[in-house]
Amino acid sequence: MNNTYSLKTLFNVEKHTVIVTGANGQVGSEIVDALIDLGSKVIAVDIEFKNLEKHKSNENFIKFKCDITSEKNVKKLYAQLNNKNTQPTALINNAGISFFNHFLERSEVELDKTYEVNLKATVLLIKCFYKMSSKKKFTRKIINIASHYGIIAPNFSIYSEGDRRNSEIYGATKAGLIQITKYFSTYSYKYNILVNAIAPGGIFNPKSPQSSKFKKKYSEICPLKRMAETKELIGAIIYLLSDSSSYTNGHTIVIDGGFSVW
């Protein structure tokens, strides 16, 4: 890092062109909104974009419909970006899926789908990102969106009948994301790419709210006595994308209000 800097330049993310997967979802759309607002160019990747319509006329917003569980489709995505002379300098692996039924009822299809979206797609996207020859002189960034359930097990005393019960395969894939983060970070020096992760705790969903009973029980065992808001992930995203994280590599930032300290 240059010894002469200001806080304004240290946390600036305008130079980045960022791929955001799962861009239409609750977390993904919040990330897209923030990055567009901060001057980044965003490549929104998903299978629908209804939550991102407000950005359709913004020159810094590009959308790509893509099934990222297919290597053929992922390669096509990067090829199309290359054809458009658009070179991503950051990748946020945010796409994720879960199933909420009891593990004794888990189907093979559900197992495969969770693995394919949460782990396989992430590896495919990272592999293509590493293969790109960068024309940019600055460090590129990869941010994986994991979960505190990749670090701790769910406390099932907070769930009632009908609640969206956290699954065994979701936690396993999120733990895998944390390990993938560590693995790829060991190649950072050679490729000039920093790889880190964020592990959010339970995030309240105002469009599809968790039950009031679950919210109360979750809050009772969280030191901050509440669930997270989506916007509370953005500070860590900005930190990891900006030059302020120039010596942060292979780490997972846990943003769960202290839930995992118990």
Short mmCIF file of C-alpha atoms in Angstrom, two decimals:
data_model
loop_
_atom_site.label_atom_id
_atom_site.label_comp_id
_atom_site.label_asym_id
_atom_site.label_seq_id
_atom_site.Cartn_x
_atom_site.Cartn_y
_atom_site.Cartn_z
CA MET A 1 0.00 0.00 0.00
CA ASN A 2 1.21 3.49 -0.81
CA ASN A 3 2.36 5.31 2.33
CA THR A 4 0.48 8.41 1.21
CA TYR A 5 -3.24 7.86 1.46
CA SER A 6 -6.43 9.35 2.82
CA LEU A 7 -9.37 7.58 4.42
CA LYS A 8 -11.44 8.54 1.39
CA THR A 9 -9.12 6.64 -0.95
CA LEU A 10 -8.51 3.82 1.53
CA PHE A 11 -12.18 2.80 1.52
CA ASN A 12 -12.92 3.70 -2.10
CA VAL A 13 -14.43 0.91 -4.24
CA GLU A 14 -15.11 2.87 -7.45
CA LYS A 15 -12.29 1.12 -9.33
CA HIS A 16 -13.93 -2.29 -9.01
CA THR A 17 -16.08 -4.20 -11.46
CA VAL A 18 -17.82 -6.73 -9.24
CA ILE A 19 -19.57 -9.98 -10.08
CA VAL A 20 -22.34 -10.59 -7.53
CA THR A 21 -24.05 -13.98 -7.70
CA GLY A 22 -27.52 -14.48 -6.26
CA ALA A 23 -27.91 -10.78 -7.01
CA ASN A 24 -31.71 -10.75 -6.88
CA GLY A 25 -32.01 -12.15 -3.35
CA GLN A 26 -32.33 -10.40 -0.02
CA VAL A 27 -28.59 -10.13 0.64
CA GLY A 28 -27.54 -9.95 -3.01
CA SER A 29 -29.80 -7.02 -3.89
CA GLU A 30 -28.59 -5.10 -0.82
CA ILE A 31 -24.98 -5.63 -1.94
CA VAL A 32 -25.80 -4.52 -5.48
CA ASP A 33 -27.61 -1.40 -4.23
CA ALA A 34 -24.67 -0.43 -2.02
CA LEU A 35 -21.99 -0.99 -4.65
CA ILE A 36 -23.89 0.93 -7.32
CA ASP A 37 -24.36 3.77 -4.83
CA LEU A 38 -20.62 3.76 -4.09
CA GLY A 39 -19.65 3.93 -7.77
CA SER A 40 -18.62 0.34 -8.49
CA LYS A 41 -19.63 -1.35 -11.71
CA VAL A 42 -21.77 -4.39 -10.89
CA ILE A 43 -22.28 -7.56 -12.89
CA ALA A 44 -25.45 -9.01 -11.38
CA VAL A 45 -25.75 -12.77 -11.91
CA ASP A 46 -29.00 -14.61 -11.16
CA ILE A 47 -31.93 -16.30 -12.87
CA GLU A 48 -34.30 -13.36 -12.29
CA PHE A 49 -33.89 -9.65 -11.56
CA LYS A 50 -37.21 -8.26 -10.30
CA ASN A 51 -35.58 -6.74 -7.20
CA LEU A 52 -33.02 -4.89 -9.32
CA GLU A 53 -35.28 -3.17 -11.85
CA LYS A 54 -34.39 0.26 -10.45
CA HIS A 55 -30.84 -0.13 -11.78
CA LYS A 56 -31.70 -1.18 -15.35
CA SER A 57 -30.86 2.22 -16.87
CA ASN A 58 -27.66 2.66 -14.83
CA GLU A 59 -24.53 2.34 -16.95
CA ASN A 60 -22.72 0.71 -14.03
CA PHE A 61 -25.23 -2.15 -13.88
CA ILE A 62 -24.96 -5.24 -16.08
CA LYS A 63 -27.19 -8.26 -15.60
CA PHE A 64 -26.50 -11.82 -16.70
CA LYS A 65 -29.00 -14.65 -16.45
CA CYS A 66 -26.95 -17.72 -15.65
CA ASP A 67 -27.22 -21.13 -14.01
CA ILE A 68 -23.91 -21.03 -12.18
CA THR A 69 -24.02 -24.75 -11.30
CA SER A 70 -23.04 -25.53 -14.91
CA GLU A 71 -19.36 -25.16 -15.83
CA LYS A 72 -20.38 -24.58 -19.44
CA ASN A 73 -22.59 -21.66 -18.39
CA VAL A 74 -19.95 -20.18 -16.09
CA LYS A 75 -17.35 -20.28 -18.87
CA LYS A 76 -19.89 -18.67 -21.20
CA LEU A 77 -20.49 -15.89 -18.64
CA TYR A 78 -16.79 -15.02 -18.48
CA ALA A 79 -16.46 -15.28 -22.28
CA GLN A 80 -19.36 -12.86 -22.77
CA LEU A 81 -17.81 -10.43 -20.33
CA ASN A 82 -14.54 -10.66 -22.23
CA ASN A 83 -16.36 -10.01 -25.51
CA LYS A 84 -17.90 -6.90 -23.96
CA ASN A 85 -14.39 -5.82 -22.89
CA THR A 86 -15.62 -5.99 -19.29
CA GLN A 87 -13.06 -7.36 -16.90
CA PRO A 88 -14.30 -8.20 -13.39
CA THR A 89 -11.88 -7.24 -10.64
CA ALA A 90 -13.89 -8.71 -7.78
CA LEU A 91 -16.17 -11.71 -7.24
CA ILE A 92 -18.77 -11.96 -4.48
CA ASN A 93 -20.04 -15.53 -4.20
CA ASN A 94 -23.37 -14.78 -2.57
CA ALA A 95 -25.70 -17.31 -4.24
CA GLY A 96 -27.00 -19.88 -1.79
CA ILE A 97 -29.86 -22.28 -1.24
CA SER A 98 -31.28 -24.24 1.68
CA PHE A 99 -34.10 -26.64 2.47
CA PHE A 100 -35.94 -26.47 5.77
CA ASN A 101 -37.41 -29.92 6.36
CA HIS A 102 -36.06 -32.41 8.93
CA PHE A 103 -32.84 -34.22 8.01
CA LEU A 104 -34.64 -37.58 8.20
CA GLU A 105 -36.77 -36.40 5.28
CA ARG A 106 -33.83 -35.06 3.24
CA SER A 107 -33.96 -36.20 -0.37
CA GLU A 108 -31.00 -36.89 -2.61
CA VAL A 109 -32.22 -34.13 -4.93
CA GLU A 110 -32.12 -31.62 -2.04
CA LEU A 111 -28.62 -32.74 -1.06
CA ASP A 112 -27.34 -32.40 -4.62
CA LYS A 113 -28.99 -29.02 -5.21
CA THR A 114 -27.58 -27.51 -2.01
CA TYR A 115 -24.08 -28.75 -2.79
CA GLU A 116 -24.28 -27.59 -6.40
CA VAL A 117 -25.34 -24.03 -5.62
CA ASN A 118 -23.43 -23.44 -2.39
CA LEU A 119 -20.14 -25.19 -3.16
CA LYS A 120 -19.76 -26.42 -6.73
CA ALA A 121 -20.82 -23.12 -8.30
CA THR A 122 -18.45 -21.20 -6.04
CA VAL A 123 -15.48 -23.33 -7.11
CA LEU A 124 -16.42 -22.99 -10.79
CA LEU A 125 -16.65 -19.20 -10.53
CA ILE A 126 -13.41 -18.89 -8.59
CA LYS A 127 -11.55 -21.13 -11.04
CA CYS A 128 -12.57 -18.97 -14.00
CA PHE A 129 -11.74 -15.81 -12.04
CA TYR A 130 -8.21 -17.08 -11.37
CA LYS A 131 -7.76 -18.03 -15.03
CA MET A 132 -8.42 -14.48 -16.20
CA SER A 133 -5.28 -12.56 -17.06
CA SER A 134 -5.73 -9.24 -15.33
CA LYS A 135 -4.82 -6.01 -17.07
CA LYS A 136 -5.32 -4.18 -13.78
CA LYS A 137 -2.35 -3.42 -11.56
CA PHE A 138 -4.27 -3.46 -8.28
CA THR A 139 -5.19 -6.49 -6.17
CA ARG A 140 -8.35 -8.33 -7.14
CA LYS A 141 -10.78 -9.58 -4.50
CA ILE A 142 -12.96 -12.62 -3.83
CA ILE A 143 -15.56 -12.55 -1.05
CA ASN A 144 -17.49 -15.70 -0.15
CA ILE A 145 -20.75 -15.33 1.77
CA ALA A 146 -20.72 -18.15 4.31
CA SER A 147 -22.77 -18.36 7.54
CA HIS A 148 -22.21 -18.64 11.25
CA TYR A 149 -23.84 -22.06 10.81
CA GLY A 150 -20.65 -23.05 9.02
CA ILE A 151 -18.94 -22.49 12.40
CA ILE A 152 -21.56 -23.51 14.99
CA ALA A 153 -24.49 -25.92 15.05
CA PRO A 154 -28.06 -24.61 15.22
CA ASN A 155 -29.74 -24.43 18.61
CA PHE A 156 -32.95 -26.31 17.87
CA SER A 157 -34.66 -25.13 21.05
CA ILE A 158 -35.47 -21.87 19.24
CA TYR A 159 -37.48 -23.59 16.48
CA SER A 160 -41.19 -24.27 16.65
CA GLU A 161 -43.40 -26.33 14.35
CA GLY A 162 -43.49 -24.67 10.93
CA ASP A 163 -40.32 -22.59 11.41
CA ARG A 164 -37.65 -22.63 8.72
CA ARG A 165 -35.36 -25.16 10.39
CA ASN A 166 -31.68 -24.84 9.50
CA SER A 167 -30.50 -27.92 7.62
CA GLU A 168 -27.51 -30.19 8.10
CA ILE A 169 -26.42 -29.86 4.46
CA TYR A 170 -26.65 -26.04 4.49
CA GLY A 171 -24.28 -25.81 7.46
CA ALA A 172 -21.94 -28.36 5.89
CA THR A 173 -21.72 -26.40 2.63
CA LYS A 174 -21.15 -23.12 4.48
CA ALA A 175 -18.35 -24.76 6.49
CA GLY A 176 -17.01 -25.87 3.12
CA LEU A 177 -17.10 -22.27 1.89
CA ILE A 178 -14.95 -21.23 4.84
CA GLN A 179 -12.43 -23.95 3.98
CA ILE A 180 -12.51 -22.98 0.28
CA THR A 181 -11.72 -19.42 1.37
CA LYS A 182 -8.64 -20.62 3.24
CA TYR A 183 -7.56 -22.89 0.39
CA PHE A 184 -7.68 -20.32 -2.39
CA SER A 185 -6.10 -17.64 -0.21
CA THR A 186 -2.84 -19.62 -0.28
CA TYR A 187 -2.53 -18.74 -3.98
CA SER A 188 -2.91 -15.00 -3.37
CA TYR A 189 0.74 -14.03 -3.79
CA LYS A 190 1.06 -15.69 -7.21
CA TYR A 191 -2.22 -14.37 -8.63
CA ASN A 192 -2.55 -11.07 -6.70
CA ILE A 193 -6.02 -12.02 -5.48
CA LEU A 194 -7.14 -11.75 -1.85
CA VAL A 195 -9.78 -14.25 -0.75
CA ASN A 196 -11.94 -13.74 2.35
CA ALA A 197 -15.40 -14.62 3.62
CA ILE A 198 -18.25 -13.18 5.65
CA ALA A 199 -20.30 -15.35 7.99
CA PRO A 200 -23.62 -13.64 8.81
CA GLY A 201 -25.87 -14.70 11.64
CA GLY A 202 -29.64 -14.88 11.38
CA ILE A 203 -30.95 -12.08 9.18
CA PHE A 204 -34.53 -10.90 9.55
CA ASN A 205 -36.46 -11.07 6.29
CA PRO A 206 -39.17 -8.37 6.16
CA LYS A 207 -40.62 -9.72 2.88
CA SER A 208 -40.94 -13.26 4.20
CA PRO A 209 -40.65 -12.78 7.96
CA GLN A 210 -39.63 -15.44 10.41
CA SER A 211 -42.28 -16.22 13.02
CA SER A 212 -42.51 -13.84 15.97
CA LYS A 213 -41.87 -16.77 18.32
CA PHE A 214 -38.67 -17.72 16.48
CA LYS A 215 -37.51 -14.10 16.38
CA LYS A 216 -38.07 -13.79 20.14
CA LYS A 217 -36.25 -17.03 20.97
CA TYR A 218 -33.34 -16.23 18.63
CA SER A 219 -32.98 -12.77 20.18
CA GLU A 220 -32.96 -14.19 23.71
CA ILE A 221 -29.76 -16.16 23.05
CA CYS A 222 -28.00 -13.50 20.98
CA PRO A 223 -25.87 -11.01 22.96
CA LEU A 224 -27.30 -8.09 20.96
CA LYS A 225 -30.84 -9.40 21.62
CA ARG A 226 -32.00 -9.16 18.02
CA MET A 227 -31.60 -10.58 14.53
CA ALA A 228 -29.38 -8.91 11.93
CA GLU A 229 -30.50 -6.44 9.29
CA THR A 230 -29.20 -7.03 5.76
CA LYS A 231 -27.51 -3.61 5.62
CA GLU A 232 -25.26 -4.64 8.51
CA LEU A 233 -23.19 -6.81 6.15
CA ILE A 234 -22.27 -3.92 3.87
CA GLY A 235 -19.48 -2.44 6.01
CA ALA A 236 -17.54 -5.71 5.84
CA ILE A 237 -18.12 -5.92 2.07
CA ILE A 238 -16.69 -2.42 1.59
CA TYR A 239 -13.72 -3.20 3.85
CA LEU A 240 -12.86 -6.40 1.99
CA LEU A 241 -13.24 -4.80 -1.46
CA SER A 242 -11.26 -1.69 -0.63
CA ASP A 243 -7.54 -1.12 -0.15
CA SER A 244 -8.07 -1.00 3.61
CA SER A 245 -8.02 -4.83 3.62
CA SER A 246 -4.70 -5.12 1.76
CA TYR A 247 -3.27 -7.47 4.43
CA THR A 248 -6.46 -9.42 5.18
CA ASN A 249 -6.40 -12.81 3.48
CA GLY A 250 -7.99 -16.21 4.12
CA HIS A 251 -10.19 -14.98 6.95
CA THR A 252 -13.88 -15.16 7.76
CA ILE A 253 -15.51 -12.12 9.35
CA VAL A 254 -18.37 -13.26 11.58
CA ILE A 255 -21.26 -10.80 11.72
CA ASP A 256 -23.77 -12.39 14.07
CA GLY A 257 -24.24 -9.99 16.98
CA GLY A 258 -22.14 -12.29 19.15
CA PHE A 259 -24.47 -15.30 18.67
CA SER A 260 -21.53 -17.69 18.14
CA VAL A 261 -19.64 -16.71 21.31
CA TRP A 262 -21.70 -18.95 23.56
#
